[in-house]
Amino acid sequence: QAQMLTNKTKMTLRSYYENLERPTPPKKEFIQRVSTMCGVDPYTVRLWIVGKAKPSKIEYIEVLEEVTGIHRDNLFENE
Protein backbone atom coordinates (compact mmCIF):
# COMPACT_ATOMS: atom_id res chain seq x y z
CA GLN A 1 0.00 0.00 0.00
CA ALA A 2 1.06 3.56 -0.54
CA GLN A 3 2.23 5.54 2.44
CA MET A 4 -0.46 7.30 4.44
CA LEU A 5 -0.71 11.02 3.91
CA THR A 6 0.03 13.34 6.78
CA ASN A 7 -0.59 17.04 7.14
CA LYS A 8 3.11 17.66 6.45
CA THR A 9 3.20 15.50 3.31
CA LYS A 10 2.23 16.93 -0.05
CA MET A 11 1.80 13.97 -2.32
CA THR A 12 1.39 14.19 -6.07
CA LEU A 13 0.19 11.54 -8.50
CA ARG A 14 3.82 10.81 -9.38
CA SER A 15 4.94 10.46 -5.76
CA TYR A 16 1.94 8.24 -5.00
CA TYR A 17 2.96 5.96 -7.88
CA GLU A 18 6.62 5.95 -6.85
CA ASN A 19 5.66 5.02 -3.28
CA LEU A 20 3.74 1.91 -4.30
CA GLU A 21 5.50 -1.23 -3.11
CA ARG A 22 7.87 -3.08 -5.35
CA PRO A 23 8.02 -5.40 -7.23
CA THR A 24 6.07 -3.82 -10.03
CA PRO A 25 2.74 -5.68 -9.84
CA PRO A 26 1.11 -3.08 -7.52
CA LYS A 27 2.22 -0.33 -9.91
CA LYS A 28 0.96 -2.23 -12.92
CA GLU A 29 -2.29 -2.93 -11.06
CA PHE A 30 -2.67 0.78 -10.26
CA ILE A 31 -2.21 1.76 -13.90
CA GLN A 32 -4.62 -0.93 -15.07
CA ARG A 33 -7.24 0.05 -12.49
CA VAL A 34 -7.12 3.73 -13.40
CA SER A 35 -7.10 3.06 -17.14
CA THR A 36 -10.10 0.73 -16.81
CA MET A 37 -12.05 3.15 -14.62
CA CYS A 38 -11.34 6.03 -17.03
CA GLY A 39 -11.70 4.02 -20.21
CA VAL A 40 -8.29 5.13 -21.47
CA ASP A 41 -5.19 3.26 -22.59
CA PRO A 42 -2.68 2.36 -19.84
CA TYR A 43 -0.09 4.40 -21.76
CA THR A 44 -2.25 7.49 -21.18
CA VAL A 45 -2.19 6.90 -17.43
CA ARG A 46 1.60 6.56 -17.58
CA LEU A 47 1.77 9.93 -19.35
CA TRP A 48 -0.28 11.47 -16.53
CA ILE A 49 2.05 9.96 -13.92
CA VAL A 50 5.23 11.32 -15.46
CA GLY A 51 3.65 14.71 -16.17
CA LYS A 52 3.80 14.51 -19.98
CA ALA A 53 0.01 14.94 -20.18
CA LYS A 54 -2.89 15.83 -17.93
CA PRO A 55 -6.35 14.25 -17.87
CA SER A 56 -8.68 15.86 -20.40
CA LYS A 57 -11.89 15.25 -18.48
CA ILE A 58 -12.94 16.12 -14.92
CA GLU A 59 -14.18 12.54 -14.57
CA TYR A 60 -10.58 11.32 -14.94
CA ILE A 61 -9.46 13.70 -12.19
CA GLU A 62 -12.26 12.38 -9.97
CA VAL A 63 -11.10 8.79 -10.56
CA LEU A 64 -7.53 9.74 -9.65
CA GLU A 65 -8.76 11.43 -6.47
CA GLU A 66 -10.85 8.38 -5.55
CA VAL A 67 -8.11 5.83 -6.19
CA THR A 68 -5.21 7.75 -4.62
CA GLY A 69 -6.90 9.85 -1.94
CA ILE A 70 -4.98 12.87 -3.26
CA HIS A 71 -6.91 16.13 -3.71
CA ARG A 72 -7.05 17.33 -7.33
CA ASP A 73 -5.03 20.45 -6.49
CA ASN A 74 -2.09 18.25 -5.48
CA LEU A 75 -2.21 15.52 -8.13
CA PHE A 76 0.30 17.24 -10.38
CA GLU A 77 3.45 19.16 -9.61
CA ASN A 78 3.22 22.90 -10.10
CA GLU A 79 4.52 24.02 -13.45
mmCIF file of C-alpha atoms in Angstrom:
data_model
loop_
_atom_site.group_PDB
_atom_site.id
_atom_site.type_symbol
_atom_site.label_atom_id
_atom_site.label_comp_id
_atom_site.label_asym_id
_atom_site.label_seq_id
_atom_site.Cartn_x
_atom_site.Cartn_y
_atom_site.Cartn_z
ATOM 1 C CA GLN A 1 0.000 0.000 0.000
ATOM 2 C CA ALA A 2 1.063 3.557 -0.537
ATOM 3 C CA GLN A 3 2.230 5.538 2.444
ATOM 4 C CA MET A 4 -0.455 7.299 4.436
ATOM 5 C CA LEU A 5 -0.711 11.019 3.908
ATOM 6 C CA THR A 6 0.033 13.339 6.784
ATOM 7 C CA ASN A 7 -0.593 17.039 7.135
ATOM 8 C CA LYS A 8 3.110 17.656 6.446
ATOM 9 C CA THR A 9 3.205 15.504 3.314
ATOM 10 C CA LYS A 10 2.230 16.926 -0.049
ATOM 11 C CA MET A 11 1.802 13.972 -2.319
ATOM 12 C CA THR A 12 1.394 14.189 -6.073
ATOM 13 C CA LEU A 13 0.194 11.538 -8.501
ATOM 14 C CA ARG A 14 3.824 10.811 -9.384
ATOM 15 C CA SER A 15 4.941 10.464 -5.758
ATOM 16 C CA TYR A 16 1.937 8.237 -5.002
ATOM 17 C CA TYR A 17 2.956 5.963 -7.878
ATOM 18 C CA GLU A 18 6.617 5.948 -6.852
ATOM 19 C CA ASN A 19 5.660 5.019 -3.277
ATOM 20 C CA LEU A 20 3.736 1.905 -4.302
ATOM 21 C CA GLU A 21 5.503 -1.226 -3.115
ATOM 22 C CA ARG A 22 7.875 -3.084 -5.347
ATOM 23 C CA PRO A 23 8.017 -5.399 -7.233
ATOM 24 C CA THR A 24 6.067 -3.817 -10.028
ATOM 25 C CA PRO A 25 2.737 -5.681 -9.836
ATOM 26 C CA PRO A 26 1.107 -3.076 -7.518
ATOM 27 C CA LYS A 27 2.225 -0.333 -9.911
ATOM 28 C CA LYS A 28 0.956 -2.233 -12.922
ATOM 29 C CA GLU A 29 -2.292 -2.935 -11.058
ATOM 30 C CA PHE A 30 -2.667 0.780 -10.255
ATOM 31 C CA ILE A 31 -2.210 1.759 -13.904
ATOM 32 C CA GLN A 32 -4.619 -0.931 -15.069
ATOM 33 C CA ARG A 33 -7.239 0.051 -12.486
ATOM 34 C CA VAL A 34 -7.123 3.734 -13.397
ATOM 35 C CA SER A 35 -7.105 3.057 -17.138
ATOM 36 C CA THR A 36 -10.104 0.727 -16.807
ATOM 37 C CA MET A 37 -12.055 3.152 -14.620
ATOM 38 C CA CYS A 38 -11.339 6.028 -17.028
ATOM 39 C CA GLY A 39 -11.699 4.019 -20.213
ATOM 40 C CA VAL A 40 -8.287 5.127 -21.466
ATOM 41 C CA ASP A 41 -5.190 3.261 -22.590
ATOM 42 C CA PRO A 42 -2.678 2.361 -19.837
ATOM 43 C CA TYR A 43 -0.095 4.405 -21.761
ATOM 44 C CA THR A 44 -2.251 7.492 -21.182
ATOM 45 C CA VAL A 45 -2.188 6.900 -17.426
ATOM 46 C CA ARG A 46 1.604 6.556 -17.583
ATOM 47 C CA LEU A 47 1.771 9.930 -19.347
ATOM 48 C CA TRP A 48 -0.277 11.466 -16.525
ATOM 49 C CA ILE A 49 2.047 9.960 -13.921
ATOM 50 C CA VAL A 50 5.233 11.321 -15.465
ATOM 51 C CA GLY A 51 3.655 14.713 -16.168
ATOM 52 C CA LYS A 52 3.803 14.505 -19.975
ATOM 53 C CA ALA A 53 0.011 14.940 -20.179
ATOM 54 C CA LYS A 54 -2.894 15.825 -17.926
ATOM 55 C CA PRO A 55 -6.348 14.254 -17.867
ATOM 56 C CA SER A 56 -8.677 15.864 -20.402
ATOM 57 C CA LYS A 57 -11.894 15.252 -18.481
ATOM 58 C CA ILE A 58 -12.943 16.121 -14.924
ATOM 59 C CA GLU A 59 -14.182 12.538 -14.570
ATOM 60 C CA TYR A 60 -10.584 11.318 -14.937
ATOM 61 C CA ILE A 61 -9.459 13.701 -12.186
ATOM 62 C CA GLU A 62 -12.258 12.384 -9.965
ATOM 63 C CA VAL A 63 -11.101 8.793 -10.560
ATOM 64 C CA LEU A 64 -7.528 9.738 -9.649
ATOM 65 C CA GLU A 65 -8.760 11.429 -6.470
ATOM 66 C CA GLU A 66 -10.852 8.382 -5.549
ATOM 67 C CA VAL A 67 -8.107 5.831 -6.186
ATOM 68 C CA THR A 68 -5.210 7.754 -4.615
ATOM 69 C CA GLY A 69 -6.903 9.854 -1.938
ATOM 70 C CA ILE A 70 -4.981 12.874 -3.257
ATOM 71 C CA HIS A 71 -6.915 16.133 -3.708
ATOM 72 C CA ARG A 72 -7.046 17.333 -7.328
ATOM 73 C CA ASP A 73 -5.030 20.451 -6.489
ATOM 74 C CA ASN A 74 -2.093 18.247 -5.476
ATOM 75 C CA LEU A 75 -2.211 15.525 -8.131
ATOM 76 C CA PHE A 76 0.304 17.236 -10.377
ATOM 77 C CA GLU A 77 3.452 19.161 -9.611
ATOM 78 C CA ASN A 78 3.224 22.899 -10.097
ATOM 79 C CA GLU A 79 4.524 24.019 -13.446
#
